[in-house]
Coordinates of C-alpha atoms in Angstrom, one line a residue:
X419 CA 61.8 37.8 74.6
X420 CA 61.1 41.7 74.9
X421 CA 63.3 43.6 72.2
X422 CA 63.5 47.6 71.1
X423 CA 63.4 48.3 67.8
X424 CA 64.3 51.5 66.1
X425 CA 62.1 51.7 63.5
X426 CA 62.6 55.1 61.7
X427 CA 64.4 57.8 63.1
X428 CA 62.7 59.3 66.2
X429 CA 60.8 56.2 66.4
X430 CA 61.1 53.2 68.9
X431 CA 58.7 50.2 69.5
X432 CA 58.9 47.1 71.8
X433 CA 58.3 43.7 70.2
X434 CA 58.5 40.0 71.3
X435 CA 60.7 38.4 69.3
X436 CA 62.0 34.5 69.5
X437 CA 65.0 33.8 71.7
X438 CA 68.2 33.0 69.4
X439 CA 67.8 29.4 68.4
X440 CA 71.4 27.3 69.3
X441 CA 74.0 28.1 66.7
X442 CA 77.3 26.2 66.3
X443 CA 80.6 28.6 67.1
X444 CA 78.2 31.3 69.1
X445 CA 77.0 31.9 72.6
X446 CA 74.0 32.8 73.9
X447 CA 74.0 35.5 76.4
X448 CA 71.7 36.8 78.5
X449 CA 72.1 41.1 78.4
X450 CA 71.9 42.5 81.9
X451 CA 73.4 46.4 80.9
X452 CA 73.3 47.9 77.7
X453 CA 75.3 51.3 77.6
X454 CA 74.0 54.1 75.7
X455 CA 76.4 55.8 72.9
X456 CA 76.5 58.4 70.6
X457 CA 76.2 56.0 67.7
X458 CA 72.8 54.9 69.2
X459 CA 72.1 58.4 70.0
X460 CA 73.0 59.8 65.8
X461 CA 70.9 56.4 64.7
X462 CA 67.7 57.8 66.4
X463 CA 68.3 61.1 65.0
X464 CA 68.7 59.8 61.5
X465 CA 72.7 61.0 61.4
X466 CA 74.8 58.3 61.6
X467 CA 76.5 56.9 58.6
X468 CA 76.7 53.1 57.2
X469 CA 72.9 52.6 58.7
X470 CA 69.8 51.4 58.1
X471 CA 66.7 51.0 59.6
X472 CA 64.4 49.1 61.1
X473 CA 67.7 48.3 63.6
X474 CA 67.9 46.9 67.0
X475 CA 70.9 49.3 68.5
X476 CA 73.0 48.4 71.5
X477 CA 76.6 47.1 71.7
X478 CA 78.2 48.5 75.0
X479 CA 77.0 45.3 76.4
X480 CA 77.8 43.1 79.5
X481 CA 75.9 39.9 79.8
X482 CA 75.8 36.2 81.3
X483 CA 76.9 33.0 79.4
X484 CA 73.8 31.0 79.0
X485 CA 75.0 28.4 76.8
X486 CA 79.1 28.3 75.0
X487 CA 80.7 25.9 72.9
X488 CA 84.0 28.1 73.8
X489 CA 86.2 25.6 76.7
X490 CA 87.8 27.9 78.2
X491 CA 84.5 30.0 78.7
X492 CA 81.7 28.9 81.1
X493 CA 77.9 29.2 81.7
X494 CA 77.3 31.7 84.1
X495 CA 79.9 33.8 83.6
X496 CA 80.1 37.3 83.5
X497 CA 81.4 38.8 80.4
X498 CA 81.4 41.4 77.6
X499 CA 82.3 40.6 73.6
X500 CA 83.9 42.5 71.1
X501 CA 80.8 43.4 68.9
X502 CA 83.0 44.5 65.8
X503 CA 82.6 40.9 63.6
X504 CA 85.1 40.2 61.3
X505 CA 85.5 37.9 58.8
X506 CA 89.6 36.6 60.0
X507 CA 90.6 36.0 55.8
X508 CA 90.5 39.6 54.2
X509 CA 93.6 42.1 53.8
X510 CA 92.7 44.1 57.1
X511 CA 92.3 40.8 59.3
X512 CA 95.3 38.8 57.7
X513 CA 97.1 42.0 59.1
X514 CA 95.6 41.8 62.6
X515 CA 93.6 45.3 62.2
X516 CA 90.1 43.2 62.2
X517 CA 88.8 46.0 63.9
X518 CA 88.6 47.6 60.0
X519 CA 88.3 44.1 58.5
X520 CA 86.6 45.1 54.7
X521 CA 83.6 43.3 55.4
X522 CA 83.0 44.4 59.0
X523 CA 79.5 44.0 61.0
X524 CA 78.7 45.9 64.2
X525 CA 76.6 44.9 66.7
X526 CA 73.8 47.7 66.6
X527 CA 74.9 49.2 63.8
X528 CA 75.4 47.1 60.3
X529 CA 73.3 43.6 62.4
X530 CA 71.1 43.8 65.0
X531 CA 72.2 44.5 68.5
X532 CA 71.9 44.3 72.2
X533 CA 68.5 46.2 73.4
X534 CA 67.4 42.7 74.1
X535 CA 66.8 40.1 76.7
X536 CA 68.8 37.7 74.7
X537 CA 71.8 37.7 72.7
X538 CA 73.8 35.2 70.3
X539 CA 77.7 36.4 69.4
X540 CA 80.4 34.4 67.7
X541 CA 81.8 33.1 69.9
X542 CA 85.3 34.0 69.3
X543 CA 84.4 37.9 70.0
X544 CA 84.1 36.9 73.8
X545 CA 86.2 38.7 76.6
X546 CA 86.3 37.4 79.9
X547 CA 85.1 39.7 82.9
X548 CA 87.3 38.9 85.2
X549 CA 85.8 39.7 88.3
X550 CA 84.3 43.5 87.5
X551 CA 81.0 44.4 87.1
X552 CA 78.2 44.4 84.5
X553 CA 78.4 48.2 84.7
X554 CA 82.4 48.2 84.6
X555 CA 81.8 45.8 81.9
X556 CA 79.1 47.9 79.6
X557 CA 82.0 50.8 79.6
X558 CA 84.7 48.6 78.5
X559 CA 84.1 49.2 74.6
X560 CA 83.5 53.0 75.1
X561 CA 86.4 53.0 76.4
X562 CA 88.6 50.6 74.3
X563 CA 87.8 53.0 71.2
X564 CA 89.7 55.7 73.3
X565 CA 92.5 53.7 74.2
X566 CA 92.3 52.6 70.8
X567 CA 92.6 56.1 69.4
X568 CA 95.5 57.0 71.6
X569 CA 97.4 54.2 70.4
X570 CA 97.0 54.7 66.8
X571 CA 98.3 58.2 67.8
X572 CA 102.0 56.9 69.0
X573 CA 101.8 59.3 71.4
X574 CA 105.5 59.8 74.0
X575 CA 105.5 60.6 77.6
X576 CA 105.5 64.5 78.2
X577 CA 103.9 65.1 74.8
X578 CA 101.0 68.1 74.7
X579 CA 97.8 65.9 73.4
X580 CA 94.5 68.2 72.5
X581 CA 91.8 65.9 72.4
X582 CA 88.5 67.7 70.8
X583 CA 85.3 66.8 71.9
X584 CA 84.7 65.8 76.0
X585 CA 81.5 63.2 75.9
X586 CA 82.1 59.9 76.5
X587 CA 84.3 59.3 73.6
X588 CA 86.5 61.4 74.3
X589 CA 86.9 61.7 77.8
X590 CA 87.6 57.7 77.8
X591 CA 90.7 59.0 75.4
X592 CA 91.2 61.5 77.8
X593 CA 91.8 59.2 80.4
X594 CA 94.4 56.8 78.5
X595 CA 96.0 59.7 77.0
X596 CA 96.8 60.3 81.0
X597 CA 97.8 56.9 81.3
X598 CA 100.4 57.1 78.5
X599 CA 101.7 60.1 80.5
X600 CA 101.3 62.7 78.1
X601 CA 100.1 66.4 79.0
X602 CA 96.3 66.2 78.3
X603 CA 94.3 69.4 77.0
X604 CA 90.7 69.4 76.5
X605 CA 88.8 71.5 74.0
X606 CA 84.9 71.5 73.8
X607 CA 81.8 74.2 73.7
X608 CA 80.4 72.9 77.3
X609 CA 81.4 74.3 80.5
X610 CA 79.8 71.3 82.3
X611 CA 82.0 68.8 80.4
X612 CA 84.6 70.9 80.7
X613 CA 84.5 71.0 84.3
X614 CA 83.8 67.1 84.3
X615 CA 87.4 66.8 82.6
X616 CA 88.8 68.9 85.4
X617 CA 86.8 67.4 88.4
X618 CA 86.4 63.9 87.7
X619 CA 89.6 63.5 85.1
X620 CA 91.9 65.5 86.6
X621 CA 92.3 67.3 83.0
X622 CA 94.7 70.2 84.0
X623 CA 93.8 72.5 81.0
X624 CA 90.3 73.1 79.7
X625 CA 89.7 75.5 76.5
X626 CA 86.0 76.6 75.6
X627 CA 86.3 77.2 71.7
X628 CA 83.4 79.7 72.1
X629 CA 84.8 81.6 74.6
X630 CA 88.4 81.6 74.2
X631 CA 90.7 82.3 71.9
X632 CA 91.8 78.9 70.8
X633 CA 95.1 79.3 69.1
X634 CA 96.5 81.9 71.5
X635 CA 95.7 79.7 74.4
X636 CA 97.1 76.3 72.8
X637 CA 100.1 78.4 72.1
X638 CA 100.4 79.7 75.7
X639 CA 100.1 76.3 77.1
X640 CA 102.9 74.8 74.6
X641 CA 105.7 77.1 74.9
X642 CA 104.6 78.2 71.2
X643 CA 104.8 74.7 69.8
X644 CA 101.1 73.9 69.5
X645 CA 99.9 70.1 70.4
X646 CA 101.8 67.4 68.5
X647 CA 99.3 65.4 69.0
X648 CA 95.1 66.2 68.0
X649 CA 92.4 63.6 68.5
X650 CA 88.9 64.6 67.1
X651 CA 86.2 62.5 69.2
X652 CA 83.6 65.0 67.9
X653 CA 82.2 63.7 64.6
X654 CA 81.7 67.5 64.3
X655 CA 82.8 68.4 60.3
X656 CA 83.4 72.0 61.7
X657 CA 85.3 71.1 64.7
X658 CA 87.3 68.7 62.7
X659 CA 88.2 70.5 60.0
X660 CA 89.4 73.5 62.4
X661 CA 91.8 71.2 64.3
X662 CA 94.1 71.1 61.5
X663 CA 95.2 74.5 62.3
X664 CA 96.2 73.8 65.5
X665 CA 98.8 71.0 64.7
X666 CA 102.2 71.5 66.0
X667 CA 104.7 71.0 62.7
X668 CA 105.6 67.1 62.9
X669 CA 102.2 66.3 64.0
X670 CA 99.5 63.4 64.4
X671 CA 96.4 64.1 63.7
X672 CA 93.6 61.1 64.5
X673 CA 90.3 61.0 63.6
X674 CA 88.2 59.3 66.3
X675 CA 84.6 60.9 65.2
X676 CA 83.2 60.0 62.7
X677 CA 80.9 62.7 60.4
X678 CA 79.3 61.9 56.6
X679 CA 81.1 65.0 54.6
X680 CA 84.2 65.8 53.4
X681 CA 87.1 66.7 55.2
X682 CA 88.7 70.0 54.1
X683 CA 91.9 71.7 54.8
X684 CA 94.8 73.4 53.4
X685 CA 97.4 71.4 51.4
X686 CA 100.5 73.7 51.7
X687 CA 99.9 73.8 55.6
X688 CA 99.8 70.4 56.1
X689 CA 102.1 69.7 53.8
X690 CA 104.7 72.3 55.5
X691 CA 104.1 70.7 58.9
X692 CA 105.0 67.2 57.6
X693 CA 101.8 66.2 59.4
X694 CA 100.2 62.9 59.7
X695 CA 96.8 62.3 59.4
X696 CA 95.0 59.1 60.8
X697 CA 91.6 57.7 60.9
X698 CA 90.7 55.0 64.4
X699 CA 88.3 53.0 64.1
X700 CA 86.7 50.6 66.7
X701 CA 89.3 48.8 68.7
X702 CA 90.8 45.5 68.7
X703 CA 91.2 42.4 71.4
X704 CA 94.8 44.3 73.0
X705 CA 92.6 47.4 73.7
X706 CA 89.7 45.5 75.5
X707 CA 92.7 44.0 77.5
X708 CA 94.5 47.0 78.0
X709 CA 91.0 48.8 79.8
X710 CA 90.1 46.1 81.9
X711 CA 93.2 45.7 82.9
X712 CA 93.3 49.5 83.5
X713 CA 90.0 49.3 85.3
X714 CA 91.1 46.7 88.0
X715 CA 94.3 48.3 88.7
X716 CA 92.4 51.6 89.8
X717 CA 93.7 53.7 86.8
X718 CA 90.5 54.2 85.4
X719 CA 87.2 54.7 87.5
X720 CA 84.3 53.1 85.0
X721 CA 81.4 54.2 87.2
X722 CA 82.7 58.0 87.1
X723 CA 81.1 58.1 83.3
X724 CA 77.6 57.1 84.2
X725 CA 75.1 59.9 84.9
X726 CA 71.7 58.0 84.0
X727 CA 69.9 55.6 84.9
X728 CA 66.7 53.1 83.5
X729 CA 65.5 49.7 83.3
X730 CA 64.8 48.6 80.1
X731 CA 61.5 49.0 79.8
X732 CA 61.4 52.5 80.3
X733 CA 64.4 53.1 77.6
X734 CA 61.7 54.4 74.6
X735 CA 60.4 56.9 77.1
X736 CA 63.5 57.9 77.7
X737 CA 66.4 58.0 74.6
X738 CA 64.6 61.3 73.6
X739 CA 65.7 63.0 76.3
X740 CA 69.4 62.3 76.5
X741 CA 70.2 64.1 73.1
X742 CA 69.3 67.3 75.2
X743 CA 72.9 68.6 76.5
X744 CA 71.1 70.4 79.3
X745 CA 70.3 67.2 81.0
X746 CA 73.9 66.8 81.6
X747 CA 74.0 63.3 80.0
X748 CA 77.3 61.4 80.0
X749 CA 76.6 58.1 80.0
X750 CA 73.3 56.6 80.5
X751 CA 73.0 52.9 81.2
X752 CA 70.2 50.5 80.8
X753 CA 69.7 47.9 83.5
X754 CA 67.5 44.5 82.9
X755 CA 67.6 42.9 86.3

C-alpha cells in the first residue's frame, strides 16, 4: 500500500509499505479521508511536543471496515475510531479519563497514523458512523476535542465564554460553547477568521488583539465582569499567558493548546480571583457521541470547516502551503477515492 512519511521536519516521502497483517482485537480499515490538523501541521514544522520522527501523521480519520472481530461492528461499514489508545488498567483509565491515560499513544503522533491506504486500530477505539459521511466523519475528532474542552470547563447557560484562538480547534469549541448556551466571544489576530466566526458561526462578538483594546472591550461586553470562562485553543505561550488577565474573579481557565514552555502568570492575581486553572486533553467516547449526535441533529454543520481540497497523492505537494495563513486554510481534507 502507498503510505506518507514525514521524515524530518519539512520533509515528506511516499513509500510502499505492507498492508497490516490480521491482528487479534483490531480491525483493519480501509482510510477514505484523512483530515489535516494543527498537530500534523507543528509536526512538519518541527514544533510539536511529545514527537518524533520518521512519523506517519494522520488521525482525523473516517474509513471502511475491511475485516472486525468486533460483533456488533460490520465489514463495510462506515466509521471513524477514537485514535487516543489507552491502556484500560492505569490511575487515569480506572477513573474513566482514558483520554489522559499515563501511557497514552496517538494515532499520528506517539505510533504511526492514518496518511495510508490501510489502517489496523484496536478494535475497541471504534465509533459507529451512523449514517454521516466520510467527510462529517474526518471532523468528528477535531471537533470532539472542543466539545471536550467545553465540558471540562463546566460552563452555565448565559455565561460570557472567551475562547482564544479561531482555527479549527477553536472554532469547533466555539460551536459547542453555543450549544451549551453560553454567550460566545472570540478573540484572535485574523480578520478572516474572525469574520468566519461571525459569518459561518454566528459568533456575535469578535475582538482583534492587534487592533483593539482587549480588556476595555471584554469589559464593555461583560457589564464590567470580564469572561468567567477562558479557553486557549492557541498553543500560543504569549496568547496564553496574557489570558490570565482577562479572567473574571471566580473563573475557569482551560487550556486547550498545547505549547512546549512554561506557563507564567501572577500568583497574587490568580490567587485573588479564586481562579481555576485546567488543562483538556484529547476527548473521550461521550464527546465523540455527543458531536455526532450534534452533527445529525443539524446543530453543527461539519462541511462549514473544510476549505481545501486533495487526493492523496498530491498531499507532499501540498502540506507546505497550508501553514501560510494567507491561503485562508481552515480545514483541509485529503480524499483517497
Amino acid at each position: 500500500m502507498k503510505t506518507l512519511v514525514c521524515t524530518t521536519p519539512g520533509q515528506f516521502s511516499y513509500e510502499d509499505t505492507l498492508t497490516p497483517a490480521s491482528q487479534e482485537g483490531h480491525t483493519l480499515l480501509r482510510i477514505r479521508r484523512i483530515g489535516i490538523c494543527g498537530t500534523d501541521l507543528h509536526a512538519f514544522e518541527g514544533t510539536q511536543p511529545f514527537f518524533n520522527y520518521p512519523r506517519i501523521l494522520g488521525h482525523e480519520l473516517a474509513g471502511e471496515i475491511v475485516e472486525t472481530d468486533r460483533g456488533d461492528f460490520s465489514v463495510g461499514e462506515i466509521v471513524t475510531f477514537i485514535p487516543y489508545f489507552n491502556c484500560k488498567k492505569c490511575v487515569a483509565c480506572r477513573n474513566g479519563k482514558p483520554n489522559c491515560c499515563t501511557s497514552l499513544k496517538v494515532s499520528g503522533v506517539h505510533i504511526d497514523g492514518g496518511m495510508v491506504e490501510y489502517l489496523s486500530v484496536p478494535s475497541y477505539s471504534l465509533v459507529h458512523g451512523d449514517g454521516l459521511s466520510f467527510d462529517e466523519l474526518a471532523l468528528v475528532e477535531p471537533l470532539a476535542i472542543g466539545a471536550h474542552g467545553v465540558r471540562r470547563a463546566m460552563v452555565q447557560k448565559g455565561e460570557n465564554v472567551l475562547v482564544v484562538g479561531a482555527g479549527p480547534i477553536g472554532l469547533g469549541t466555539m460551536e459547542f460553547a453555543r450549544i451549551a448556551g453560553v454567550h460566545v466571544i472570540a478573540l484572535d489576530i485574523n480578520d478572516s477568521r474572525l469574520a468566519f466566526c461571525k459569518e459561518k458561526l454566528g459568533v456575535a462578538h469578535t475582538i482583534n488583539a492587534l487592533t483593539e483594546n482587549v480588556p476595555a472591550t471584554l469589559a464593555n461586553l461583560t457589564d464590567g465582569e470580564m469572561p468567567t470562562v477562558i479557553i486557549d485553543a492557541t498553543g500560543s505561550l504569549r496568547a496564553i499567558n496574557t489570558a490570565f488577565t482577562y479572567l473574571a474573579h471566580g473563573g475557569r481557565y482551560v487550556l486547550v493548546g498545547l505549547q512546549k514552555g512554561d506557563i507564567s502568570f501572577s500568583h497574587p492575581e490568580f490567587h485573588k480571583r479564586e481562579a481555576t486553572l485546567m488543562s483538556s486533553r484529547n476527548a473521550t467516547r461521550a464527546d465523540f457521541e455527543h458531536v455526532i449526535a450534534s452533527m445529525k441533529s443539524g446543530l453543527v454543520d461539519p462541511k462549514t470547516y473544510i476549505t481545501h481540497r486533495v487526493a492523496f497523492d498530491r498531499v507532499k505537494d501540498s502540506f507546505e502551503s497550508w501553514l501560510d495563513p494567507a491561503n485562508g486554510v481552515i480545514k483541509a481534507m485529503v480524499s483517497l477515492d
